[in-house]
Coordinates of N, CA and C in Angstrom, one line a residue:
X471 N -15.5 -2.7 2.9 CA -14.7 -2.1 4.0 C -13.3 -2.9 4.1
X472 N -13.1 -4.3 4.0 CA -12.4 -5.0 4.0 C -11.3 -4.4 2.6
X473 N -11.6 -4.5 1.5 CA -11.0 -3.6 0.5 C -10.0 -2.3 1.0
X474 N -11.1 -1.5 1.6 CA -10.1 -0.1 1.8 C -9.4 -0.9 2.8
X475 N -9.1 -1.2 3.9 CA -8.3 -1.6 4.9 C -7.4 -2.4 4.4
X476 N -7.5 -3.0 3.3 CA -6.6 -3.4 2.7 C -5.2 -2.4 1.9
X477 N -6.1 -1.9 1.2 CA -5.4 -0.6 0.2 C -5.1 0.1 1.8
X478 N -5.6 0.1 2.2 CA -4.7 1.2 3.6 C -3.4 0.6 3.9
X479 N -3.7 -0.2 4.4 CA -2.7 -1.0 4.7 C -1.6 -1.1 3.8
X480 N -2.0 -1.6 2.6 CA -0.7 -1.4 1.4 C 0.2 -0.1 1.2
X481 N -0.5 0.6 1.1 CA -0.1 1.8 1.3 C 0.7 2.2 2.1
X482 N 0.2 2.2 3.4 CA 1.1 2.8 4.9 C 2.0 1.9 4.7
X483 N 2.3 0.8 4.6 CA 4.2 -0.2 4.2 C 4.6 0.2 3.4
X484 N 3.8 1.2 2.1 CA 5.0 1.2 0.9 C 5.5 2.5 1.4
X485 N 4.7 3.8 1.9 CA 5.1 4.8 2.3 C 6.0 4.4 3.5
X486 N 6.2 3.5 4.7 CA 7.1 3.3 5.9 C 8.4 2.5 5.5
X487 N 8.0 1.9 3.7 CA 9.4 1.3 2.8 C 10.2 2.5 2.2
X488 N 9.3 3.3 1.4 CA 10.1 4.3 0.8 C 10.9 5.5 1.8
X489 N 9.9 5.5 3.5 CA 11.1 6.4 3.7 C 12.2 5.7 4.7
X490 N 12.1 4.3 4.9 CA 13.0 3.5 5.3 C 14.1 3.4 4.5
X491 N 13.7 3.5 3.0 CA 14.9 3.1 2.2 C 16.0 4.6 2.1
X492 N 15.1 5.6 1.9 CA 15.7 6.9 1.5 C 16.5 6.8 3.1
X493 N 16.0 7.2 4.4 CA 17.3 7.0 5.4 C 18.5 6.1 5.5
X494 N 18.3 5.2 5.0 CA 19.1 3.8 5.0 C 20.3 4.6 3.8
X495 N 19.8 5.3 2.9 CA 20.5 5.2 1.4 C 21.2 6.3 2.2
X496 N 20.9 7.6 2.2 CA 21.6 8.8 2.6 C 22.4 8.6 3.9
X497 N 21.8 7.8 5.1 CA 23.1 7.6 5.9 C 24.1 6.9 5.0
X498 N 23.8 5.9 4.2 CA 25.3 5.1 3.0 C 25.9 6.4 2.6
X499 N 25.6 7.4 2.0 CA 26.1 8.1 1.2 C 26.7 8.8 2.5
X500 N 26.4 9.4 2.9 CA 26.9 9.7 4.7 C 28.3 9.4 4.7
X501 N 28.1 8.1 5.3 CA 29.5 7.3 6.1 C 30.4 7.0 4.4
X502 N 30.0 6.9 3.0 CA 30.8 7.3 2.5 C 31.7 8.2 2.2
X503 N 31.0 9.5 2.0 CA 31.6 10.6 1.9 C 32.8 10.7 3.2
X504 N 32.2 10.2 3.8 CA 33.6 10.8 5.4 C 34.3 10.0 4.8
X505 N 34.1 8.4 4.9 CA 35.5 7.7 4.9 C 35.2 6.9 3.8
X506 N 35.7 6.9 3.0 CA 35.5 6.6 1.0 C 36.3 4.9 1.2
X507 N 36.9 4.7 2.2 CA 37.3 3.3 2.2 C 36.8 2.3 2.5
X508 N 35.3 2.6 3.4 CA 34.6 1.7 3.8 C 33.7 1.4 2.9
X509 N 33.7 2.3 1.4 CA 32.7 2.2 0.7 C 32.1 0.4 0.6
X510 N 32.8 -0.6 0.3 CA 32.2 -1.9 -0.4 C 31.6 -2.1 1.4
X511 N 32.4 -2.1 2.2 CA 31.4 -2.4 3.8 C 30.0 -2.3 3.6
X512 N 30.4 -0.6 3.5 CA 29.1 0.1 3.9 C 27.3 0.0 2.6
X513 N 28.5 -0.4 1.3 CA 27.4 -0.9 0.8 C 26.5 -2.3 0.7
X514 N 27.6 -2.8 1.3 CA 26.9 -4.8 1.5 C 26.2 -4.2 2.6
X515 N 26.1 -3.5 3.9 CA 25.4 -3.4 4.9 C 24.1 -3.0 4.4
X516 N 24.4 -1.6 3.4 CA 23.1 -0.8 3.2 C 22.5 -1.8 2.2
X517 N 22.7 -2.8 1.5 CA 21.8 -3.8 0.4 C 20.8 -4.8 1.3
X518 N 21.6 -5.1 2.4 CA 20.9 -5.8 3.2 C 19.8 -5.3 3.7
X519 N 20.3 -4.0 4.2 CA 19.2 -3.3 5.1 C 18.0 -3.1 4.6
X520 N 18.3 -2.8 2.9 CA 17.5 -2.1 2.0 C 16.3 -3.4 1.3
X521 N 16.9 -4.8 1.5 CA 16.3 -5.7 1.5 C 15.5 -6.2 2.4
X522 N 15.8 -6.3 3.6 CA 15.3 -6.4 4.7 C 13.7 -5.0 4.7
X523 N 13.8 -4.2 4.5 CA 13.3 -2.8 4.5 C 11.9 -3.6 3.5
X524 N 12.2 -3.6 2.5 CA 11.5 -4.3 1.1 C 10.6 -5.2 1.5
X525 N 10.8 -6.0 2.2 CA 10.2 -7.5 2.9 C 9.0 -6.9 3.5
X526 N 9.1 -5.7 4.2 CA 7.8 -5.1 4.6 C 7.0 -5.0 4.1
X527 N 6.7 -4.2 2.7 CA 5.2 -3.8 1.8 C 4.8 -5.1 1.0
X528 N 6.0 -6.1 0.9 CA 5.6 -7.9 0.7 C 4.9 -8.1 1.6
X529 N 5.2 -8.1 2.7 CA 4.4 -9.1 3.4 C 3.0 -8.5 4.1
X530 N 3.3 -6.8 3.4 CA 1.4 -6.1 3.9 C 0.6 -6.7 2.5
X531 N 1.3 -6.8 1.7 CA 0.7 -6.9 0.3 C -0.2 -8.4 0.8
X532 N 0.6 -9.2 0.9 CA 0.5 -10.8 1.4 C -0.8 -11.0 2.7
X533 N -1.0 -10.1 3.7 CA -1.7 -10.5 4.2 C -3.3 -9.7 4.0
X534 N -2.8 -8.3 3.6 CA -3.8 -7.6 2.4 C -4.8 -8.4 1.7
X535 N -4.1 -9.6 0.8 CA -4.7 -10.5 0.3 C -5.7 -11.7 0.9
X536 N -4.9 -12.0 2.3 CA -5.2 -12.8 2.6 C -6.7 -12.5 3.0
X537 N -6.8 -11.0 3.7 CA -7.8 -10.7 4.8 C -9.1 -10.3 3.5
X538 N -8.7 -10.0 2.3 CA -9.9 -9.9 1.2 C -10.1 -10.7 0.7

């Protein structure tokens, strides 16, 4: 049991990463398209976010482990 709850767990962070990243990316593309000048801004903002975002399915993975 401990297994599946785990794989669950992994799972539900990579799917709540991938669609964290896909909004994060299409608002970037968003606020570029309007205003093409903010481009280098808006992409140091969206790398971070997109990093930040990533940290999540690490640290289900991480305690995943820990709990099996």
């Amino acid at each position: 049991m401990e297994a599946i709850a785990a794989a669950i767990a992994i799972g539900l962070a990579a799917l709540g990463a991938g669609l964290g990243n896909g909004l994060i990316v299409s608002r970037t593309v968003e606020g570029i398209a309007r205003q093409p000048e903010l481009r280098g801004s808006l992409q140091t903002v969206m790398f971070i976010g997109v990093a930040l975002v990533e940290a999540i399915p690490i640290i289900g993975v991480v305690i995943a482990f820990m709990v099996v």
